[in-house]
Amino acid sequence: MKKNQDSIHSLFQPTFGNRPEKYIGRDGVIEKFMEGLREPVGSRNRCTLFLGQRGMGKTALLLELSDRAQKEGYVVARVTAHEGMPQAIIEQFQLNGSKFFNDDKRKLTGVTAGALGFSFGLTFSEATERQYGFRSKMSLLCDKLAEKGKGALILIDEVRTSAAMREVASAYQELVGDRKNVAIAMAGLPHAVSALLNDSVLTFLNRATRVELGLISTNLIRAYYERSFRTIGIKISDELLDRAALATRGFPYLMQLIGYYVIEYTPDGGEVTEAIMDKAERSAMGDMEANVFAPILNPLSDNDRIFLRAMARVGGTVTTAKLQTKLGKKGPAIQPYRKRLIDEGVIEAPRRGELVFAVPYLAEYLLEERE
Ligand SMILES: Nc1ncnc2c1ncn2[C@@H]1O[C@H](COP(=O)(O)OP(=O)(O)O)[C@@H](O)[C@H]1O
Ligand SMILES: [Mg+2]
């Protein structure tokens, strides 16, 4: 098969927010949410918050959930959290739900049906449009969708506390109180919920089922690489296939990057060499630096960086004891940094007294940056 730009771009797309050609892994996370949708209205898993760093696959996950939920009888509204979000949610439901109301439209011959606040299909009557707010419109939409046996799933990407989010959160709670078939999945950066504000949105977010997105299986990535390279007609040895898969360390964005560059650098019908892998990894790391490491590190203070570099120099899983020695500081002096960096999603505490970096290669990057 001939390798061309089209096939490269369909197999690997190292950009943010796109739908991957093939969704890899996270079966457990997806299944749990889908089970929630089958549970009674108001059950906790029907309101889920996914957290993860840039490139961990939050947007891709929401896209996948959207697909699966539609197959199980949900109409989906997918929005990013901005000020116009409530109105955007309404419009998404109208747009995506209208196909279930085609018959109604045909039956309508000049007469205005106007029942229950609608003029036809999911289009509101003028009075409804003018007088009702988000919550009432959502309530009407939920009832209308229920007539067709459909539920309403709201997907909110890049979630953060805002007035618009407050409006959606309180409406959701009221809709659940009224037993409407509605569910919500949100995704955001780890610190989206770590603000020290006592805000009603935070209460809502904190009550949601929280899922921290981790790395995906390198075995699954290897299998996908193998299939993709074969499809596109480039040869690769088992050793280099192992190397490519392991180099991703299970980080979704890096998986796309390495796959993309390997294909980009291998001649049509050719074979992947060590030199090609070296180059692909270097290019991938350049993108990681610009699009993941820099945005994570830029907002941090000098002392945060000193803390992180000390962790990087210890290497691997870092115990508090070792870190104290490296920094020449006692526990209480370290504590605020530790807490903030965990809140920011830069590091994680897999076990008590232990710390690791939340994003692969960040430690290596910090050490190199120093030189
Ligand atoms: N499970 C997955 N399988 C395959 N590709 C994925 C997966 N998750 C994410 N990706 C890809 O990785 C890249 C980054 O994912 P994205 O969802 O944009 O990250 P985030 O929203 O967390 O910043 C995108 O190109 C996306 O298609
Ligand atoms: Mg995203």
Short mmCIF file of C-alpha atoms and ligand atoms in Angstrom, two decimals:
data_model
loop_
_atom_site.label_atom_id
_atom_site.label_comp_id
_atom_site.label_asym_id
_atom_site.label_seq_id
_atom_site.Cartn_x
_atom_site.Cartn_y
_atom_site.Cartn_z
CA MET A 1 0.00 0.00 0.00
CA LYS A 2 1.15 3.50 -0.73
CA LYS A 3 1.81 5.74 2.20
CA ASN A 4 0.41 9.19 1.65
CA GLN A 5 -0.51 12.25 3.66
CA ASP A 6 -4.12 11.11 3.98
CA SER A 7 -3.32 7.79 5.52
CA ILE A 8 -0.78 9.31 7.91
CA HIS A 9 -3.35 11.77 9.06
CA SER A 10 -6.04 9.23 9.57
CA LEU A 11 -3.92 6.81 11.59
CA PHE A 12 -2.15 9.27 13.87
CA GLN A 13 -3.13 12.81 14.62
CA PRO A 14 -0.84 14.37 17.17
CA THR A 15 -3.10 17.29 17.99
CA PHE A 16 -5.36 18.05 20.90
CA GLY A 17 -9.07 17.60 20.93
CA ASN A 18 -9.39 15.37 17.88
CA ARG A 19 -11.12 12.05 17.74
CA PRO A 20 -8.48 9.32 17.47
CA GLU A 21 -8.73 6.90 14.55
CA LYS A 22 -8.96 4.12 17.11
CA TYR A 23 -9.76 4.65 20.76
CA ILE A 24 -7.31 2.63 22.87
CA GLY A 25 -7.84 1.28 26.39
CA ARG A 26 -9.76 2.76 29.32
CA ASP A 27 -12.37 0.00 29.09
CA GLY A 28 -12.94 0.09 32.86
CA VAL A 29 -13.46 3.84 32.99
CA ILE A 30 -15.85 3.79 30.04
CA GLU A 31 -17.79 0.80 31.30
CA LYS A 32 -18.26 2.35 34.71
CA PHE A 33 -19.74 5.49 33.25
CA MET A 34 -21.96 3.51 30.87
CA GLU A 35 -23.21 1.43 33.81
CA GLY A 36 -24.04 4.68 35.57
CA LEU A 37 -26.26 5.62 32.65
CA ARG A 38 -28.20 2.41 33.17
CA GLU A 39 -28.64 3.17 36.88
CA PRO A 40 -31.59 5.19 38.19
CA VAL A 41 -31.66 8.94 37.65
CA GLY A 42 -29.61 10.74 40.26
CA SER A 43 -27.23 7.88 40.98
CA ARG A 44 -23.74 9.11 41.62
CA ASN A 45 -22.01 7.63 38.57
CA ARG A 46 -24.33 9.62 36.33
CA CYS A 47 -22.41 12.71 37.32
CA THR A 48 -18.72 12.11 36.69
CA LEU A 49 -15.69 14.35 36.62
CA PHE A 50 -12.60 13.20 34.69
CA LEU A 51 -9.32 14.83 35.60
CA GLY A 52 -5.99 14.66 33.83
CA GLN A 53 -3.09 16.66 32.52
CA ARG A 54 -2.89 18.00 28.97
CA GLY A 55 -2.58 15.15 26.53
CA MET A 56 -3.90 12.49 28.91
CA GLY A 57 -6.94 12.07 26.67
CA LYS A 58 -9.80 13.90 28.37
CA THR A 59 -11.38 15.28 25.21
CA ALA A 60 -10.91 11.98 23.38
CA LEU A 61 -12.66 10.23 26.27
CA LEU A 62 -15.65 12.57 26.13
CA LEU A 63 -15.91 11.93 22.38
CA GLU A 64 -15.85 8.21 23.01
CA LEU A 65 -18.50 8.47 25.73
CA SER A 66 -20.62 10.53 23.37
CA ASP A 67 -20.54 7.74 20.79
CA ARG A 68 -21.30 4.99 23.26
CA ALA A 69 -24.10 6.92 24.96
CA GLN A 70 -25.80 7.67 21.65
CA LYS A 71 -25.89 3.95 20.95
CA GLU A 72 -27.66 3.47 24.29
CA GLY A 73 -30.42 5.94 23.68
CA TYR A 74 -28.93 9.25 24.75
CA VAL A 75 -28.95 12.53 22.91
CA VAL A 76 -25.67 14.28 23.67
CA ALA A 77 -24.73 17.93 24.08
CA ARG A 78 -20.96 18.43 24.06
CA VAL A 79 -19.62 21.86 24.99
CA THR A 80 -16.54 23.49 26.44
CA ALA A 81 -17.01 25.54 29.57
CA HIS A 82 -17.37 29.13 28.40
CA GLU A 83 -19.78 31.90 29.30
CA GLY A 84 -22.30 30.97 26.63
CA MET A 85 -22.35 27.35 27.74
CA PRO A 86 -26.00 27.08 28.91
CA GLN A 87 -27.33 28.34 25.59
CA ALA A 88 -24.83 26.14 23.70
CA ILE A 89 -26.10 23.08 25.59
CA ILE A 90 -29.71 23.85 24.61
CA GLU A 91 -28.73 24.30 20.97
CA GLN A 92 -26.73 21.08 20.94
CA PHE A 93 -29.70 19.12 22.23
CA GLN A 94 -31.96 20.71 19.64
CA LEU A 95 -29.50 20.04 16.85
CA ASN A 96 -28.62 16.47 17.83
CA GLY A 97 -32.10 15.49 18.93
CA SER A 98 -34.01 16.88 15.96
CA LYS A 99 -33.49 13.76 13.85
CA PHE A 100 -35.81 11.87 16.17
CA PHE A 101 -38.61 14.30 15.43
CA ASN A 102 -38.64 14.25 11.64
CA ASP A 103 -42.05 12.58 11.57
CA ASP A 104 -43.60 15.29 13.69
CA LYS A 105 -42.38 17.85 11.22
CA ARG A 106 -43.99 16.10 8.31
CA LYS A 107 -47.32 15.81 10.09
CA LEU A 108 -47.25 19.50 10.71
CA THR A 109 -49.01 21.23 7.84
CA GLY A 110 -49.23 24.92 8.44
CA VAL A 111 -50.82 24.53 11.86
CA THR A 112 -48.71 25.32 14.87
CA ALA A 113 -48.71 22.40 17.27
CA GLY A 114 -47.24 24.49 20.06
CA ALA A 115 -47.74 21.84 22.75
CA LEU A 116 -45.65 22.12 25.88
CA GLY A 117 -43.63 25.11 24.82
CA PHE A 118 -42.50 23.84 21.42
CA SER A 119 -43.52 25.07 18.00
CA PHE A 120 -42.33 21.91 16.25
CA GLY A 121 -39.79 19.17 16.93
CA LEU A 122 -37.31 20.54 19.45
CA THR A 123 -37.78 24.15 18.39
CA PHE A 124 -39.22 26.23 21.18
CA SER A 125 -42.23 28.43 20.69
CA GLU A 126 -41.44 32.10 20.66
CA ALA A 127 -42.88 32.60 24.13
CA THR A 128 -40.75 29.81 25.59
CA GLU A 129 -37.68 31.11 23.84
CA ARG A 130 -38.25 34.54 25.29
CA GLN A 131 -39.46 33.81 28.81
CA TYR A 132 -37.74 30.66 29.95
CA GLY A 133 -34.25 30.22 31.30
CA PHE A 134 -31.83 27.34 30.99
CA ARG A 135 -33.35 25.11 33.63
CA SER A 136 -36.93 25.30 32.30
CA LYS A 137 -35.81 24.81 28.73
CA MET A 138 -33.80 21.78 29.77
CA SER A 139 -36.81 20.42 31.60
CA LEU A 140 -38.97 20.78 28.46
CA LEU A 141 -36.27 19.20 26.33
CA CYS A 142 -35.87 16.25 28.71
CA ASP A 143 -39.63 15.58 28.60
CA LYS A 144 -39.71 15.86 24.84
CA LEU A 145 -36.74 13.52 24.43
CA ALA A 146 -38.30 11.09 26.88
CA GLU A 147 -41.31 10.82 24.55
CA LYS A 148 -38.91 9.18 22.10
CA GLY A 149 -37.31 7.08 24.81
CA LYS A 150 -34.20 9.23 24.86
CA GLY A 151 -32.15 10.53 27.75
CA ALA A 152 -30.06 13.71 27.82
CA LEU A 153 -26.30 13.55 28.36
CA ILE A 154 -24.35 16.77 28.92
CA LEU A 155 -20.59 16.63 28.26
CA ILE A 156 -18.53 19.56 29.50
CA ASP A 157 -14.89 19.85 28.49
CA GLU A 158 -12.27 22.09 30.13
CA VAL A 159 -14.44 22.46 33.18
CA ARG A 160 -13.73 25.29 35.62
CA THR A 161 -15.66 27.33 38.11
CA SER A 162 -17.62 30.13 36.49
CA ALA A 163 -21.06 31.71 36.52
CA ALA A 164 -22.10 29.61 33.53
CA MET A 165 -20.94 26.46 35.26
CA ARG A 166 -22.87 27.44 38.36
CA GLU A 167 -26.04 27.80 36.30
CA VAL A 168 -25.58 24.39 34.68
CA ALA A 169 -24.69 22.71 37.97
CA SER A 170 -27.73 24.00 39.82
CA ALA A 171 -30.04 23.21 36.89
CA TYR A 172 -28.66 19.68 36.76
CA GLN A 173 -29.42 19.14 40.43
CA GLU A 174 -32.96 20.42 40.01
CA LEU A 175 -33.55 18.29 36.93
CA VAL A 176 -32.39 15.25 38.85
CA GLY A 177 -34.74 16.25 41.67
CA ASP A 178 -37.56 16.26 39.10
CA ARG A 179 -36.51 12.78 37.98
CA LYS A 180 -35.52 13.80 34.45
CA ASN A 181 -33.37 11.34 32.57
CA VAL A 182 -30.26 13.50 32.52
CA ALA A 183 -26.60 12.71 33.11
CA ILE A 184 -23.41 14.72 33.01
CA ALA A 185 -19.74 14.03 32.36
CA MET A 186 -17.11 16.71 32.79
CA ALA A 187 -13.40 16.82 32.07
CA GLY A 188 -10.72 19.18 33.24
CA LEU A 189 -7.20 19.79 34.40
CA PRO A 190 -6.40 18.49 37.88
CA HIS A 191 -6.44 21.94 39.46
CA ALA A 192 -9.94 22.67 38.12
CA VAL A 193 -11.21 21.45 41.46
CA SER A 194 -8.35 22.37 43.73
CA ALA A 195 -9.16 26.06 44.11
CA LEU A 196 -9.55 27.04 47.72
CA LEU A 197 -12.78 28.87 47.05
CA ASN A 198 -15.89 27.84 48.84
CA ASP A 199 -18.04 27.92 45.79
CA SER A 200 -21.26 26.10 44.99
CA VAL A 201 -19.69 24.83 41.76
CA LEU A 202 -16.85 23.30 43.72
CA THR A 203 -19.33 21.56 45.98
CA PHE A 204 -21.03 20.17 42.90
CA LEU A 205 -17.73 19.09 41.33
CA ASN A 206 -16.56 17.56 44.59
CA ARG A 207 -19.73 15.52 44.86
CA ALA A 208 -19.34 14.12 41.36
CA THR A 209 -17.72 10.74 40.91
CA ARG A 210 -14.10 11.69 40.37
CA VAL A 211 -11.96 9.72 37.97
CA GLU A 212 -8.29 10.53 37.59
CA LEU A 213 -7.21 9.51 34.12
CA GLY A 214 -3.96 7.59 34.09
CA LEU A 215 -1.68 6.15 31.45
CA ILE A 216 -2.95 3.61 28.95
CA SER A 217 -1.55 0.12 28.41
CA THR A 218 1.64 -0.03 26.32
CA ASN A 219 0.61 -3.54 25.22
CA LEU A 220 -2.49 -2.12 23.59
CA ILE A 221 -0.40 0.66 22.07
CA ARG A 222 2.06 -1.89 20.69
CA ALA A 223 -0.78 -3.86 19.11
CA TYR A 224 -2.17 -0.71 17.52
CA TYR A 225 1.27 0.31 16.21
CA GLU A 226 1.78 -3.14 14.72
CA ARG A 227 -1.54 -3.03 12.91
CA SER A 228 -1.13 0.57 11.75
CA PHE A 229 2.37 0.12 10.37
CA ARG A 230 1.30 -3.04 8.58
CA THR A 231 -1.75 -1.29 7.11
CA ILE A 232 0.37 1.51 5.79
CA GLY A 233 2.94 -0.90 4.38
CA ILE A 234 6.02 -0.13 6.43
CA LYS A 235 8.11 -2.84 8.04
CA ILE A 236 9.30 -2.82 11.62
CA SER A 237 11.19 -5.39 13.70
CA ASP A 238 9.73 -6.74 16.94
CA GLU A 239 12.50 -4.98 18.87
CA LEU A 240 11.71 -1.58 17.39
CA LEU A 241 8.00 -2.17 17.85
CA ASP A 242 8.70 -2.81 21.55
CA ARG A 243 10.84 0.27 21.68
CA ALA A 244 8.20 2.48 20.06
CA ALA A 245 5.45 1.24 22.38
CA LEU A 246 7.58 1.57 25.52
CA ALA A 247 8.78 5.03 24.49
CA THR A 248 5.18 6.29 24.75
CA ARG A 249 5.08 5.22 28.41
CA GLY A 250 1.34 4.94 27.90
CA PHE A 251 0.80 8.67 27.45
CA PRO A 252 -1.92 9.11 24.78
CA TYR A 253 -0.57 12.28 23.16
CA LEU A 254 2.91 10.76 22.95
CA MET A 255 1.41 7.63 21.43
CA GLN A 256 0.00 9.77 18.62
CA LEU A 257 3.24 11.72 18.23
CA ILE A 258 5.56 8.73 17.98
CA GLY A 259 3.26 6.88 15.60
CA TYR A 260 3.01 9.96 13.44
CA TYR A 261 6.74 10.65 13.24
CA VAL A 262 7.69 7.02 12.63
CA ILE A 263 5.46 6.99 9.56
CA GLU A 264 6.56 10.46 8.52
CA TYR A 265 10.26 9.51 8.59
CA THR A 266 10.00 6.04 7.05
CA PRO A 267 10.14 5.94 3.23
CA ASP A 268 7.17 4.42 1.39
CA GLY A 269 7.25 0.66 1.72
CA GLY A 270 10.48 0.96 3.70
CA GLU A 271 11.57 -0.34 7.07
CA VAL A 272 11.83 1.48 10.37
CA THR A 273 15.45 1.72 11.50
CA GLU A 274 17.11 2.65 14.80
CA ALA A 275 17.99 6.01 13.29
CA ILE A 276 14.37 6.65 12.31
CA MET A 277 13.23 5.73 15.83
CA ASP A 278 15.83 8.09 17.32
CA LYS A 279 14.61 10.91 15.13
CA ALA A 280 10.94 10.17 15.76
CA GLU A 281 11.47 10.16 19.52
CA ARG A 282 13.38 13.44 19.36
CA SER A 283 10.66 15.13 17.33
CA ALA A 284 7.97 13.76 19.62
CA MET A 285 9.83 15.12 22.62
CA GLY A 286 9.99 18.55 20.99
CA ASP A 287 6.19 18.60 20.76
CA MET A 288 5.86 17.32 24.31
CA GLU A 289 8.07 20.16 25.49
CA ALA A 290 6.09 22.86 23.71
CA ASN A 291 2.61 21.52 24.31
CA VAL A 292 2.78 19.68 27.62
CA PHE A 293 5.87 20.48 29.72
CA ALA A 294 5.97 24.23 29.12
CA PRO A 295 2.26 24.84 29.92
CA ILE A 296 2.63 22.73 33.08
CA LEU A 297 5.83 24.40 34.28
CA ASN A 298 5.26 28.02 33.24
CA PRO A 299 2.80 28.93 36.00
CA LEU A 300 5.01 27.43 38.73
CA SER A 301 7.25 29.40 41.08
CA ASP A 302 11.03 29.07 41.28
CA ASN A 303 10.69 27.16 44.53
CA ASP A 304 8.21 24.76 42.94
CA ARG A 305 10.82 24.09 40.26
CA ILE A 306 13.55 23.55 42.82
CA PHE A 307 11.29 21.02 44.51
CA LEU A 308 10.59 19.27 41.20
CA ARG A 309 14.26 19.20 40.19
CA ALA A 310 15.15 17.66 43.52
CA MET A 311 12.54 15.00 42.85
CA ALA A 312 13.93 14.46 39.35
CA ARG A 313 17.45 14.04 40.73
CA VAL A 314 16.30 11.41 43.22
CA GLY A 315 14.65 9.61 40.29
CA GLY A 316 11.88 7.02 40.08
CA THR A 317 9.55 6.78 43.05
CA VAL A 318 10.68 9.47 45.45
CA THR A 319 10.36 8.94 49.19
CA THR A 320 9.82 11.94 51.42
CA ALA A 321 12.95 11.01 53.37
CA LYS A 322 15.17 11.14 50.28
CA LEU A 323 13.60 14.37 49.14
CA GLN A 324 14.26 15.99 52.51
CA THR A 325 17.92 15.05 52.24
CA LYS A 326 18.19 16.41 48.69
CA LEU A 327 16.53 19.68 49.59
CA GLY A 328 18.18 19.95 52.98
CA LYS A 329 14.78 20.77 54.45
CA LYS A 330 12.51 19.23 57.03
CA GLY A 331 9.07 17.74 56.37
CA PRO A 332 6.94 20.76 57.33
CA ALA A 333 8.91 23.04 54.98
CA ILE A 334 8.24 20.67 52.10
CA GLN A 335 4.57 20.08 52.80
CA PRO A 336 3.04 23.17 51.09
CA TYR A 337 4.97 22.52 47.85
CA ARG A 338 4.05 18.90 47.88
CA LYS A 339 0.38 19.68 48.34
CA ARG A 340 0.23 22.38 45.69
CA LEU A 341 2.06 20.33 43.09
CA ILE A 342 -0.25 17.40 43.72
CA ASP A 343 -3.26 19.73 43.37
CA GLU A 344 -1.81 21.06 40.12
CA GLY A 345 -1.51 17.50 38.86
CA VAL A 346 2.24 17.76 38.30
CA ILE A 347 3.08 15.01 40.78
CA GLU A 348 1.16 12.21 42.43
CA ALA A 349 1.39 10.32 45.69
CA PRO A 350 0.86 6.65 44.77
CA ARG A 351 1.42 5.66 48.40
CA ARG A 352 1.94 7.48 51.65
CA GLY A 353 5.37 9.11 51.82
CA GLU A 354 6.03 8.53 48.11
CA LEU A 355 5.91 10.84 45.12
CA VAL A 356 6.09 10.35 41.35
CA PHE A 357 5.76 12.66 38.34
CA ALA A 358 2.26 12.60 36.83
CA VAL A 359 3.48 13.06 33.25
CA PRO A 360 6.14 10.87 31.65
CA TYR A 361 9.51 12.43 30.75
CA LEU A 362 8.87 15.54 32.81
CA ALA A 363 11.65 14.51 35.20
CA GLU A 364 14.11 14.00 32.33
CA TYR A 365 13.08 17.32 30.86
CA LEU A 366 13.68 19.16 34.13
CA LEU A 367 17.16 17.68 34.44
CA GLU A 368 18.09 18.60 30.87
CA GLU A 369 16.65 22.10 31.18
CA ARG A 370 19.02 22.61 34.09
CA GLU A 371 22.13 21.83 32.03
N1 LIG B 1 -7.45 6.36 24.52
C1 LIG B 1 -6.88 6.92 23.45
N2 LIG B 1 -6.58 6.18 22.35
C2 LIG B 1 -5.99 6.75 21.29
N3 LIG B 1 -5.67 8.03 21.19
C3 LIG B 1 -5.96 8.83 22.24
C4 LIG B 1 -6.57 8.32 23.41
N4 LIG B 1 -6.73 9.34 24.28
C5 LIG B 1 -6.25 10.41 23.68
N5 LIG B 1 -5.78 10.15 22.44
C6 LIG B 1 -5.15 11.11 21.53
O1 LIG B 1 -4.13 11.81 22.25
C7 LIG B 1 -4.15 13.19 21.94
C8 LIG B 1 -4.42 14.02 23.19
O2 LIG B 1 -5.72 13.69 23.68
P1 LIG B 1 -6.77 14.81 24.15
O3 LIG B 1 -8.05 14.11 24.39
O4 LIG B 1 -6.79 15.96 23.20
O5 LIG B 1 -6.09 15.23 25.52
P2 LIG B 1 -6.59 16.27 26.63
O6 LIG B 1 -7.99 16.69 26.26
O7 LIG B 1 -6.54 15.50 27.92
O8 LIG B 1 -5.59 17.37 26.61
C9 LIG B 1 -5.20 13.36 20.86
O9 LIG B 1 -4.55 13.31 19.61
C10 LIG B 1 -6.11 12.18 21.05
O10 LIG B 1 -6.75 11.79 19.85
MG MG B 2 -8.80 18.52 25.75
#
